[in-house]
N, CA, C and O of each residue as an XYZ file, in Angstrom:
844
protein
N      95.328    117.703    -62.800
C      96.232    116.698    -62.490
C      95.222    115.963    -61.402
O      94.473    116.357    -60.509
N      95.587    114.748    -61.928
C      95.198    113.555    -60.746
C      95.921    113.041    -59.674
O      97.034    112.668    -60.046
N      95.704    112.868    -58.411
C      96.666    112.669    -57.287
C      97.483    111.834    -57.770
O      98.658    112.187    -57.677
N      97.225    110.485    -58.436
C      98.204    109.542    -59.072
C      99.091    110.270    -59.826
O     100.245    109.926    -59.572
N      99.000    111.342    -60.845
C      99.557    112.080    -61.457
C     100.371    112.894    -60.787
O     101.424    113.205    -61.344
N     100.170    113.260    -59.867
C     100.939    114.440    -59.119
C     101.992    113.451    -58.366
O     103.204    113.630    -58.248
N     101.324    112.519    -57.958
C     102.633    111.682    -56.938
C     103.817    111.011    -57.822
O     104.866    110.625    -57.307
N     103.513    110.907    -59.321
C     104.411    110.609    -60.363
C     105.221    111.749    -60.404
O     106.423    111.714    -60.140
N     104.521    112.905    -60.772
C     105.676    114.069    -60.740
C     106.557    114.466    -59.970
O     107.656    114.950    -60.240
N     105.737    114.117    -58.281
C     106.808    114.480    -57.380
C     108.078    113.543    -57.239
O     109.260    113.775    -56.987
N     107.223    112.174    -57.552
C     108.519    111.139    -57.493
C     109.595    111.162    -58.757
O     110.619    110.485    -58.656
N     109.399    111.791    -59.706
C     110.314    112.127    -60.944
C     111.299    112.584    -60.563
O     112.417    112.103    -60.749
N     110.922    114.033    -59.703
C     111.623    114.795    -59.385
C     112.768    114.918    -58.653
O     112.573    114.679    -57.461
N     114.242    115.291    -59.020
C     115.525    114.865    -58.472
C     115.595    115.089    -56.778
O     115.417    116.247    -56.401
N     115.779    114.315    -56.004
C     115.308    114.784    -54.449
C     116.715    115.508    -53.957
O     117.347    115.943    -54.919
N     117.264    115.704    -52.839
C     118.373    116.283    -52.537
C     119.541    115.157    -52.278
O     120.714    115.241    -52.640
N     119.085    114.368    -51.752
C     120.199    113.161    -51.722
C     120.449    112.172    -53.143
O     120.231    110.963    -53.221
N     120.910    112.974    -54.094
C     121.987    112.658    -55.311
C     123.017    112.448    -55.336
O     123.564    113.173    -54.505
N     123.809    111.746    -55.901
C     125.399    111.875    -55.862
C     125.945    113.260    -56.438
O     127.020    113.649    -55.982
N     125.321    114.016    -57.371
C     126.094    115.428    -57.503
C     125.401    116.223    -56.393
O     125.716    117.413    -56.426
N     124.546    115.895    -55.421
C     124.489    116.882    -54.571
C     125.527    116.485    -53.511
O     126.485    117.232    -53.316
N     125.396    115.462    -52.890
C     126.720    114.465    -52.226
C     128.407    114.533    -52.096
O     129.297    114.272    -51.285
N     128.178    115.194    -53.797
C     129.409    115.251    -53.905
C     129.649    117.005    -53.751
O     130.785    117.463    -53.629
N     128.667    117.706    -53.771
C     129.154    119.210    -53.643
C     129.328    119.180    -51.961
O     130.314    119.650    -51.392
N     128.314    118.613    -51.346
C     128.538    118.895    -49.874
C     129.887    118.155    -49.437
O     130.651    118.561    -48.561
N     130.076    116.737    -50.374
C     131.834    116.462    -49.529
C     132.805    117.617    -50.118
O     133.892    117.849    -49.589
N     132.295    118.388    -51.351
C     133.511    119.672    -51.285
C     133.519    120.359    -50.220
O     134.530    120.702    -49.608
N     132.149    120.652    -49.872
C     132.219    121.729    -48.452
C     132.845    121.136    -47.213
O     133.397    121.901    -46.422
N     132.804    119.711    -46.955
C     133.254    119.197    -45.785
C     134.955    119.159    -45.852
O     135.665    119.141    -44.847
N     135.375    119.151    -47.030
C     136.612    119.147    -47.405
C     137.331    120.462    -46.957
O     138.496    120.428    -46.560
N     136.606    121.628    -47.031
C     137.319    122.908    -46.801
C     138.075    123.237    -45.615
O     139.044    123.996    -45.587
N     137.371    122.373    -44.248
C     137.954    122.556    -43.100
C     139.234    121.943    -43.050
O     140.184    122.611    -42.641
N     139.444    120.390    -43.523
C     140.517    119.589    -43.802
C     141.174    120.357    -44.265
O     141.821    120.889    -43.363
N     141.468    120.855    -45.425
C     142.335    121.595    -46.337
C     142.666    122.674    -45.423
O     143.831    123.059    -45.521
N     142.035    123.188    -44.670
C     142.732    124.596    -44.033
C     143.534    124.168    -42.972
O     144.472    124.885    -42.625
N     143.268    122.911    -42.295
C     143.885    122.102    -41.526
C     145.040    121.620    -41.869
O     145.933    121.797    -41.041
N     145.297    121.095    -42.777
C     146.420    120.608    -43.201
C     147.610    121.578    -43.207
O     148.757    121.343    -42.827
N     146.958    123.059    -43.867
C     147.962    123.944    -44.071
C     148.302    124.481    -43.279
O     149.502    124.721    -43.149
N     147.537    124.825    -42.560
C     148.045    125.393    -40.778
C     148.948    123.946    -40.244
O     150.012    124.358    -39.781
N     148.895    122.726    -40.172
C     149.398    121.934    -39.555
C     150.945    121.615    -39.970
O     151.831    121.148    -39.254
N     151.011    122.059    -41.517
C     152.190    122.378    -42.294
C     153.185    123.786    -41.834
O     154.371    123.895    -42.146
N     152.407    124.800    -41.033
C     152.846    126.010    -40.820
C     152.988    126.241    -39.601
O     152.783    127.438    -39.399
N     153.364    125.422    -38.219
C     153.501    125.751    -36.999
C     153.387    127.355    -36.247
O     152.707    127.866    -35.357
N     154.606    127.833    -37.288
C     154.978    129.035    -37.055
C     154.192    130.280    -37.939
O     154.436    131.472    -37.753
N     153.296    129.813    -38.843
C     152.684    130.293    -39.640
C     153.878    130.433    -40.815
O     153.925    131.299    -41.688
N     154.532    129.678    -40.660
C     155.873    129.386    -41.954
C     155.702    128.147    -42.498
O     155.807    127.169    -41.757
N     155.390    127.973    -43.972
C     155.093    126.735    -44.390
C     156.813    126.024    -44.418
O     157.902    126.551    -44.649
N     156.413    124.609    -44.065
C     157.603    123.591    -44.134
C     157.632    122.755    -45.150
O     158.456    121.842    -45.095
N     156.812    122.853    -46.230
C     156.202    122.090    -47.119
C     156.889    121.076    -46.734
O     158.044    121.119    -47.156
N     156.611    120.059    -46.016
C     156.257    118.617    -45.513
C     154.935    117.824    -46.048
O     154.270    118.320    -46.957
N     154.641    116.808    -45.566
C     153.833    115.971    -45.888
C     152.410    116.474    -45.677
O     151.537    116.110    -46.464
N     152.089    117.385    -44.540
C     150.647    118.124    -44.356
C     150.293    119.277    -45.793
O     149.178    119.558    -46.232
N     151.755    119.819    -46.331
C     151.531    120.534    -47.501
C     150.923    119.978    -48.776
O     150.154    120.469    -49.603
N     151.588    118.652    -48.655
C     150.979    117.994    -50.023
C     149.704    117.300    -49.506
O     148.884    117.071    -50.395
N     149.365    116.924    -48.288
C     148.053    116.526    -47.923
C     146.843    117.693    -48.629
O     145.833    117.528    -49.313
N     147.584    118.986    -48.029
C     146.531    120.353    -48.675
C     146.468    120.181    -50.307
O     145.467    120.342    -51.005
N     147.584    119.871    -50.675
C     147.279    120.009    -52.183
C     146.320    118.869    -52.583
O     145.437    119.237    -53.358
N     146.294    117.568    -52.230
C     145.437    116.607    -52.696
C     144.023    116.857    -52.155
O     143.022    116.330    -52.641
N     144.019    117.561    -51.284
C     142.724    117.994    -50.659
C     142.279    118.717    -51.710
O     141.368    118.280    -52.414
N     142.838    119.857    -51.936
C     142.228    120.901    -52.630
C     142.213    120.099    -54.332
O     141.129    120.247    -54.897
N     142.960    119.542    -54.900
C     142.454    119.112    -56.516
C     141.412    118.033    -56.237
O     140.797    117.703    -57.251
N     141.026    117.342    -55.011
C     140.151    116.264    -54.770
C     138.782    117.050    -55.103
O     138.044    116.689    -56.020
N     138.443    118.441    -54.064
C     137.501    118.983    -54.162
C     137.340    119.773    -55.699
O     136.225    119.895    -56.207
N     138.276    120.162    -56.204
C     138.221    120.776    -57.322
C     137.470    119.748    -58.905
O     136.914    120.023    -59.969
N     137.831    118.750    -58.300
C     137.410    117.735    -59.392
C     135.984    117.291    -58.970
O     135.183    117.248    -59.904
N     135.595    117.012    -57.964
C     134.391    117.372    -57.514
C     133.221    118.006    -58.175
O     132.135    117.509    -58.475
N     133.729    119.345    -58.353
C     133.044    120.271    -58.827
C     132.806    120.057    -59.699
O     131.586    119.968    -59.835
N     133.729    119.768    -61.126
C     133.550    119.302    -62.199
C     132.476    118.010    -62.415
O     131.434    117.898    -63.061
N     133.345    116.981    -61.446
C     132.477    115.639    -61.513
C     130.598    115.829    -61.023
O     129.758    115.090    -61.538
N     130.279    116.727    -60.168
C     128.822    117.222    -59.784
C     128.412    117.606    -60.780
O     127.234    117.268    -60.897
N     128.780    118.176    -61.627
C     128.447    119.129    -62.720
C     127.697    118.224    -63.756
O     126.516    118.046    -64.053
N     128.856    117.751    -64.156
C     128.920    116.741    -65.644
C     127.537    115.618    -65.110
O     126.570    115.415    -65.844
N     127.695    114.938    -63.638
C     126.734    114.036    -63.678
C     125.375    114.573    -63.250
O     124.443    113.768    -63.220
N     125.185    115.673    -62.960
C     123.757    116.063    -62.856
C     123.311    116.562    -63.794
O     122.087    116.437    -63.758
N     123.802    117.345    -65.086
C     123.784    117.192    -66.298
C     123.238    116.072    -67.349
O     122.286    116.109    -68.128
N     124.117    115.155    -67.097
C     123.667    113.829    -67.801
C     122.799    113.053    -67.369
O     122.264    112.262    -68.146
N     122.397    113.102    -65.797
C     121.465    112.307    -65.618
C     120.201    113.345    -65.325
O     119.330    112.857    -64.604
N     120.054    114.230    -65.621
C     118.886    114.869    -65.223
C     118.756    115.122    -64.004
O     117.589    114.901    -63.678
N     119.534    115.570    -62.935
C     119.764    115.513    -61.328
C     119.830    116.829    -61.033
O     119.897    117.142    -59.845
N     119.825    117.896    -62.096
C     119.785    119.540    -61.289
C     118.691    119.866    -60.309
O     117.479    119.704    -60.457
N     119.282    120.309    -59.380
C     118.181    120.347    -58.113
C     118.600    121.781    -57.921
O     119.750    122.187    -58.092
N     117.329    122.685    -57.465
C     117.278    123.819    -56.902
C     118.667    123.944    -55.437
O     119.357    124.957    -55.321
N     118.788    122.916    -54.641
C     119.506    122.566    -53.769
C     120.928    123.111    -54.259
O     121.570    124.101    -53.909
N     121.234    121.929    -55.361
C     122.396    121.851    -56.139
C     122.959    123.740    -56.837
O     124.090    124.227    -56.845
N     121.937    124.211    -57.213
C     122.123    125.566    -57.717
C     122.643    126.325    -57.023
O     123.354    127.252    -57.412
N     122.304    125.991    -55.589
C     122.582    127.416    -54.381
C     124.040    126.842    -53.948
O     125.122    127.429    -53.959
N     123.720    125.475    -53.553
C     124.946    124.795    -52.941
C     126.447    124.963    -53.549
O     127.431    125.294    -52.888
N     126.421    124.631    -55.109
C     127.585    124.598    -55.860
C     128.369    125.755    -55.318
O     129.114    125.803    -54.339
N     127.921    126.955    -56.447
C     128.717    128.100    -55.906
C     128.857    128.579    -54.653
O     129.303    129.711    -54.838
N     128.771    128.445    -53.719
C     128.420    128.564    -51.940
C     129.815    127.328    -51.919
O     130.632    127.548    -51.025
N     129.990    126.591    -52.459
C     131.135    125.412    -52.106
C     132.285    126.075    -52.660
O     133.255    126.570    -52.087
N     131.965    125.983    -54.015
C     133.191    126.857    -55.054
C     133.576    128.364    -54.017
O     134.717    128.675    -53.676
N     132.830    128.817    -53.809
C     133.248    130.284    -53.014
C     134.479    129.875    -51.798
O     135.588    130.288    -51.457
N     133.575    128.872    -51.432
C     134.221    128.492    -49.760
C     135.813    128.166    -49.876
O     136.727    128.736    -49.279
N     135.900    126.997    -50.891
C     137.033    126.621    -51.140
C     137.849    127.579    -51.750
O     138.875    127.604    -51.069
N     137.969    128.585    -52.902
C     138.517    129.214    -53.272
C     139.195    130.332    -52.022
O     140.386    130.565    -51.814
N     138.011    130.886    -51.324
C     138.180    132.030    -50.803
C     138.874    131.063    -49.361
O     139.569    131.822    -48.686
N     138.848    130.092    -48.966
C     139.760    129.450    -48.014
C     141.131    129.459    -48.566
O     142.139    129.845    -47.975
N     141.071    129.095    -49.494
C     142.628    129.025    -50.185
C     143.388    130.303    -50.108
O     144.492    130.269    -49.565
N     142.868    131.593    -50.653
C     143.107    132.484    -50.802
C     143.577    133.115    -49.426
O     144.783    133.336    -49.317
N     143.030    133.319    -48.730
C     143.112    133.546    -47.121
C     144.026    132.909    -46.566
O     144.849    133.612    -45.979
N     144.191    131.752    -46.536
C     145.419    130.893    -46.026
C     146.613    131.218    -46.727
O     147.692    131.307    -46.142
N     146.466    131.416    -48.064
C     147.940    131.707    -48.514
C     148.612    133.007    -48.058
O     149.794    133.153    -47.749
N     147.403    134.138    -48.079
C     147.762    135.329    -47.567
C     148.337    135.465    -45.956
O     149.256    136.155    -45.515
N     147.611    134.723    -45.415
C     147.894    134.267    -43.539
C     149.259    134.029    -43.928
O     150.117    134.839    -43.577
N     149.574    132.986    -44.630
C     151.253    132.595    -44.269
C     152.160    133.027    -45.351
O     153.028    132.361    -45.916
N     151.748    134.481    -45.578
C     152.579    135.152    -46.134
C     153.244    134.671    -47.644
O     154.374    134.960    -48.038
N     152.213    133.848    -48.378
C     152.805    133.721    -49.325
C     152.051    133.963    -50.868
O     152.337    133.468    -51.958
N     150.942    134.958    -50.472
C     150.521    135.864    -51.330
C     150.077    137.109    -50.992
O     149.514    137.274    -49.909
N     150.227    137.910    -51.671
C     149.802    139.190    -50.767
C     148.334    139.515    -50.650
O     147.529    138.902    -51.351
N     148.003    140.301    -49.935
C     146.546    140.416    -49.182
C     145.941    140.950    -50.298
O     145.114    140.147    -50.729
N     146.009    142.182    -51.095
C     145.634    142.980    -52.010
C     144.957    141.966    -52.795
O     143.754    141.976    -53.059
N     146.037    140.846    -53.253
C     145.126    140.099    -54.410
C     144.082    138.929    -53.802
O     143.379    138.287    -54.582
N     144.039    138.727    -52.527
C     143.250    138.107    -51.942
C     141.721    138.775    -51.637
O     140.657    138.159    -51.587
N     141.950    140.256    -51.446
C     140.712    141.277    -51.328
C     140.412    141.280    -52.579
O     139.390    140.721    -52.978
N     141.085    141.782    -53.228
C     140.693    141.870    -54.856
C     139.391    141.063    -55.275
O     138.322    141.600    -55.567
N     139.665    139.517    -55.262
C     139.047    138.626    -55.954
C     137.946    138.295    -55.135
O     136.871    138.265    -55.734
N     137.915    137.977    -53.637
C     137.232    137.938    -52.697
C     135.948    139.152    -52.812
O     134.774    138.796    -52.720
N     136.338    140.652    -53.028
C     135.062    141.305    -52.853
C     134.550    141.256    -54.617
O     133.378    141.529    -54.876
N     135.381    140.944    -55.581
C     134.786    140.618    -56.936
C     133.774    139.658    -56.624
O     132.620    139.930    -56.953
N     134.091    138.242    -55.861
C     133.212    136.873    -56.148
C     131.925    137.375    -55.514
O     130.888    137.517    -56.161
N     132.065    137.687    -53.972
C     131.040    138.277    -53.284
C     130.087    139.462    -53.404
O     128.974    139.669    -52.920
N     130.834    140.130    -54.156
C     130.112    141.496    -54.587
C     128.997    141.318    -55.903
O     127.914    141.880    -56.063
N     129.807    140.161    -56.905
C     128.872    139.914    -57.921
C     127.461    138.636    -57.483
O     126.449    138.229    -58.054
N     127.968    138.446    -56.514
C     126.853    137.549    -55.915
C     125.737    137.847    -55.040
O     124.748    137.190    -54.714
N     126.281    139.376    -54.649
C     125.078    140.109    -53.729
C     124.480    140.553    -54.828
O     123.260    140.390    -54.814
N     125.088    141.254    -56.141
C     124.413    141.662    -57.221
C     123.654    140.766    -57.777
O     122.730    141.412    -58.271
N     123.523    139.863    -57.950
C     122.924    138.665    -58.665
C     121.259    138.776    -57.828
O     120.124    138.683    -58.296
N     121.768    139.015    -56.393
C     120.286    139.096    -55.558
C     119.678    140.296    -55.893
O     118.486    140.415    -56.176
N     120.429    141.109    -55.865
C     119.767    142.629    -56.256
C     118.662    142.859    -57.233
O     117.551    143.389    -57.232
N     119.795    141.952    -58.437
C     118.678    142.369    -59.715
C     117.543    141.169    -59.798
O     116.504    141.595    -60.304
N     117.490    139.879    -59.455
C     117.112    138.832    -59.307
C     115.350    139.069    -60.107
O     114.796    138.554    -61.079
N     115.012    139.936    -59.256
C     113.431    140.508    -59.508
C     113.277    141.121    -61.172
O     112.225    141.039    -61.807
N     114.616    141.768    -61.730
C     114.394    142.110    -63.280
C     114.813    140.960    -63.946
O     114.120    140.601    -64.899
N     115.755    140.333    -63.664
C     115.991    138.943    -64.422
C     117.299    138.116    -63.965
O     117.669    138.265    -62.801
N     117.937    137.350    -64.720
C     119.201    136.616    -63.858
C     120.180    136.858    -64.772
O     119.963    136.738    -65.978
N     121.311    137.210    -64.295
C     122.587    137.548    -64.802
C     123.204    136.304    -65.346
O     123.968    135.813    -64.514
N     123.129    135.571    -66.548
C     123.676    134.574    -66.758
C     125.584    134.209    -66.502
O     126.351    135.165    -66.383
N     125.960    133.176    -66.465
C     127.081    132.962    -66.309
C     128.130    132.692    -68.195
O     128.159    131.887    -69.126
N     128.743    133.894    -67.797
C     129.406    134.098    -69.272
C     130.650    133.129    -69.139
O     131.025    132.490    -68.156
N     131.340    133.227    -70.792
C     132.437    132.679    -71.205
C     133.632    132.976    -70.335
O     134.509    132.156    -70.066
N     133.579    134.408    -69.861
C     134.691    134.934    -69.062
C     134.713    134.769    -67.775
O     135.738    134.838    -67.098
N     133.242    134.471    -67.214
C     133.351    133.722    -65.651
C     133.814    132.333    -65.788
O     134.319    131.887    -64.758
N     133.778    131.642    -66.658
C     133.977    130.030    -66.633
C     135.386    130.310    -66.888
O     136.148    129.580    -66.256
N     135.917    131.152    -67.628
C     137.967    131.213    -67.727
C     138.434    131.338    -66.394
O     139.333    130.720    -65.822
N     137.476    132.481    -65.880
C     138.266    133.100    -64.667
C     138.279    132.033    -63.316
O     139.133    132.066    -62.430
N     137.357    131.274    -63.368
C     137.605    130.239    -62.314
C     138.124    129.071    -62.483
O     138.074    128.236    -61.580
N     138.968    128.707    -64.203
C     139.884    127.878    -64.627
C     141.350    128.638    -64.144
O     142.286    128.102    -63.553
N     141.260    129.730    -64.489
C     142.327    130.203    -64.041
C     142.901    130.861    -62.691
O     144.094    131.017    -62.427
N     142.082    131.124    -62.097
C     141.685    131.138    -60.415
C     142.616    129.633    -59.784
O     143.666    129.434    -59.172
N     141.551    128.843    -60.339
C     142.017    127.427    -60.041
C     143.407    126.941    -59.723
O     143.952    126.632    -58.662
N     143.901    126.977    -61.264
C     145.336    126.978    -61.622
C     146.318    127.755    -61.059
O     147.416    127.367    -60.658
N     145.872    128.876    -61.048
C     146.881    129.724    -60.010
C     146.920    129.300    -58.712
O     148.065    128.992    -58.383
N     145.852    129.126    -57.580
C     145.806    128.408    -56.393
C     146.605    127.339    -56.334
O     147.365    127.261    -55.370
N     146.610    126.183    -57.444
C     146.846    124.980    -57.005
C     148.714    125.700    -57.290
O     149.656    125.267    -56.626
N     148.819    126.380    -57.954
C     150.360    125.916    -58.304
C     151.074    126.809    -57.267
O     152.250    126.454    -57.178
N     150.718    128.061    -56.281
C     150.306    128.277    -55.366
C     150.952    127.153    -54.079
O     151.904    127.185    -53.298
N     150.079    126.403    -54.320
C     150.025    125.197    -52.981
C     151.031    124.472    -52.971
O     151.526    124.112    -51.903
N     151.442    124.179    -53.937
C     152.626    123.106    -54.493
C     153.999    123.804    -53.758
O     154.492    124.912    -53.968
N     154.316    123.008    -53.061
C     155.550    123.586    -52.591
C     156.560    124.113    -53.949
O     157.572    123.584    -54.411
N     156.197    124.740    -54.155
C     157.436    125.105    -55.375
C     158.794    125.698    -54.894
O     159.739    125.629    -55.680
N     158.953    126.199    -53.835
C     159.996    126.930    -53.549
C     161.261    125.464    -53.616
O     162.451    125.618    -53.889
N     160.665    124.260    -53.325
C     161.416    123.183    -52.684
C     161.405    122.640    -53.750
O     161.990    121.588    -53.490
N     161.168    122.609    -54.716
C     160.785    122.091    -56.134
C     162.307    122.649    -57.184
O     163.426    122.250    -57.506
N     161.395    123.795    -57.375
C     162.419    124.595    -58.442
C     161.762    126.060    -58.051
O     160.559    126.315    -58.105
N     162.679    126.854    -57.697
C     162.271    128.224    -57.139
C     161.684    129.162    -57.877
O     160.885    129.970    -57.402
N     162.084    129.123    -59.272
C     161.700    130.029    -60.494
C     160.349    129.740    -60.789
O     159.826    130.357    -61.718
N     159.576    128.752    -60.039
C     157.994    128.235    -60.292
C     157.356    129.241    -59.661
O     156.340    129.709    -60.175
N     157.771    129.660    -58.637
C     157.082    130.721    -58.110
C     156.877    131.846    -58.446
O     156.139    132.586    -57.794
N     157.527    132.235    -59.604
C     157.153    133.222    -60.387
C     155.901    132.956    -61.389
O     154.967    133.757    -61.425
N     155.930    131.739    -62.236
C     155.190    131.055    -62.837
C     154.113    131.302    -62.231
O     153.302    132.060    -62.762
N     153.828    130.673    -60.873
C     153.187    131.197    -60.083
C     151.910    132.937    -60.015
O     150.748    133.342    -60.040
N     153.169    133.259    -59.933
C     152.639    134.708    -59.424
C     152.010    135.376    -60.904
O     150.991    136.065    -60.960
N     152.738    135.055    -61.887
C     152.388    134.968    -63.120
C     150.771    134.869    -63.684
O     150.041    135.726    -64.181
N     150.561    133.457    -63.381
C     149.511    132.968    -63.698
C     148.367    133.896    -62.672
O     147.341    134.422    -63.105
N     148.801    133.931    -61.345
C     147.757    134.759    -60.560
C     147.325    136.250    -60.670
O     146.312    136.805    -60.242
N     148.418    136.752    -61.387
C     148.173    138.013    -62.011
C     147.040    138.066    -63.052
O     146.162    138.929    -63.090
N     147.154    137.225    -63.728
C     146.260    136.945    -65.247
C     145.052    136.616    -64.530
O     144.062    137.076    -65.099
N     144.799    135.983    -63.486
C     143.580    135.522    -62.914
C     142.903    136.980    -62.374
O     141.742    137.331    -62.580
N     143.907    137.712    -61.651
C     143.198    138.589    -61.196
C     142.599    139.917    -62.279
O     141.635    140.659    -62.093
N     143.601    139.875    -63.478
C     143.089    140.401    -64.255
C     141.752    140.331    -64.885
O     141.059    141.310    -65.163
N     141.382    138.823    -65.130
C     140.363    138.371    -65.793
C     139.050    138.351    -64.823
O     137.882    138.356    -65.211
N     139.609    138.323    -63.179
C     138.430    138.735    -62.571
C     137.813    139.758    -62.407
O     136.592    139.914    -62.387
N     139.260    141.081    -62.186
C     138.657    142.564    -62.464
C     137.425    142.138    -63.900
O     136.210    141.969    -64.005
N     138.313    142.120    -64.566
C     137.278    142.208    -66.476
C     136.193    141.850    -66.128
O     135.336    142.711    -65.933
N     135.870    140.378    -65.928
C     134.610    139.677    -65.697
C     133.471    140.288    -64.719
O     132.241    140.248    -64.757
N     134.608    140.998    -63.636
C     133.397    141.441    -62.635
C     132.856    142.774    -63.346
O     131.661    143.051    -63.250
N     133.511    143.386    -63.875
C     133.003    145.153    -64.476
C     132.184    144.457    -65.488
O     131.346    145.280    -65.855
N     131.976    143.079    -66.269
C     131.590    142.722    -67.570
C     129.692    142.481    -66.522
O     128.588    142.853    -66.921
N     130.010    141.810    -65.295
C     129.061    141.555    -64.642
C     128.311    143.160    -64.472
O     127.255    143.548    -64.974
N     128.797    143.537    -64.021
C     127.835    145.084    -63.496
C     127.605    145.331    -64.400
O     126.375    145.288    -64.358
N     127.949    145.692    -65.660
C     127.261    145.830    -66.806
C     125.883    145.364    -67.224
O     124.883    146.035    -67.479
N     126.047    144.211    -67.230
C     124.867    143.275    -67.856
C     124.066    143.487    -66.572
O     122.913    143.152    -66.841
N     124.135    143.840    -65.457
C     123.070    143.898    -63.969
C     122.488    144.704    -64.109
O     121.273    144.563    -63.966
N     123.179    146.326    -64.557
C     122.548    147.820    -65.158
C     121.903    147.145    -65.966
O     120.960    146.675    -65.328
N     121.841    146.721    -67.303
C     121.370    146.528    -68.206
C     120.203    145.885    -67.946
O     119.149    146.377    -68.348
N     120.218    144.933    -67.381
C     118.897    143.782    -66.967
C     117.907    144.688    -65.999
O     116.690    144.807    -66.141
N     118.760    145.318    -64.945
C     117.783    146.231    -64.142
C     117.173    147.500    -65.112
O     116.113    148.030    -64.779
N     117.912    147.957    -66.340
C     117.135    149.152    -66.256
C     115.955    148.574    -67.606
O     115.066    149.287    -68.071
N     116.249    147.120    -68.040
C     114.920    146.639    -69.050
C     114.112    146.027    -68.237
O     113.216    145.456    -68.857
N     114.035    145.872    -66.784
C     113.342    145.553    -66.343
C     112.260    146.631    -65.627
O     111.052    146.461    -65.458
N     113.052    147.745    -65.277
C     112.099    149.090    -65.067
C     111.572    149.517    -65.953
O     110.557    150.169    -65.707
N     111.905    149.394    -67.087
C     111.113    149.828    -68.501
C     109.986    149.048    -68.835
O     108.957    149.586    -69.244
N     110.111    147.610    -68.673
C     109.340    146.531    -68.684
C     107.962    146.693    -67.612
O     106.861    146.205    -67.867
N     108.254    147.403    -66.499
C     107.298    147.440    -65.541
C     106.434    148.725    -65.718
O     105.243    148.800    -65.416
N     107.201    149.742    -66.254
C     106.328    150.838    -66.640
C     105.395    150.610    -67.618
O     104.214    150.958    -67.578
N     106.090    149.873    -68.712
C     105.308    149.299    -70.190
C     103.769    148.829    -69.574
O     102.660    149.326    -69.768
N     104.199    147.652    -68.747
C     103.006    147.207    -67.990
C     101.758    147.938    -67.389
O     100.544    147.833    -67.565
N     102.863    149.016    -66.313
C     101.625    149.486    -65.606
C     100.998    150.663    -66.501
O      99.834    151.018    -66.315
N     101.833    151.271    -67.504
C     100.630    152.002    -68.645
C      99.732    151.261    -69.111
O      98.735    151.905    -69.436
N      99.642    149.872    -69.331
C      98.815    149.201    -70.173
C      97.848    148.860    -69.124
O      96.842    148.207    -69.401
């Protein structure tokens, strides 16, 4: 490859400062505002279901929308970058994690739900890094479903449902229980897949060494 070709190849690769990555960074930037809105609505850690609570709902909805938007733009315009591959799931975990923790702090969501989901999320992330030298654990359909149901459950919890219709609180709880079940189920699937990839990688390594 000549220097001219190398320059052309380098210029054609998407840089960090593209629209999908900016949207991802915006999602990360929204997290502290989202947390502050929830705290502002609950001066005594007891939600007042006022304007600040609705501001938190809007912030969460905007952040979730940017998650879909940045992925669609990156794929359609060929703007997928290594930065985006790393930053996007981090942004998702920060948003979902902060929402769960805040809901538990405000005594609106049992702590065991938050702990189960966060242990699964960060545990699978760590597992991916542990087996990455043997192979990549692909995202499953169940994992995508898990994200959708988790998001729906959190959104229902964030809405001041008690002020709108008390029975809707039970709907939010039911959806969250479904989210927990899918979270645990997909977590077990990922562990099994990781063990399979590790086993195959070790066998392939032994075969190569034997040759």
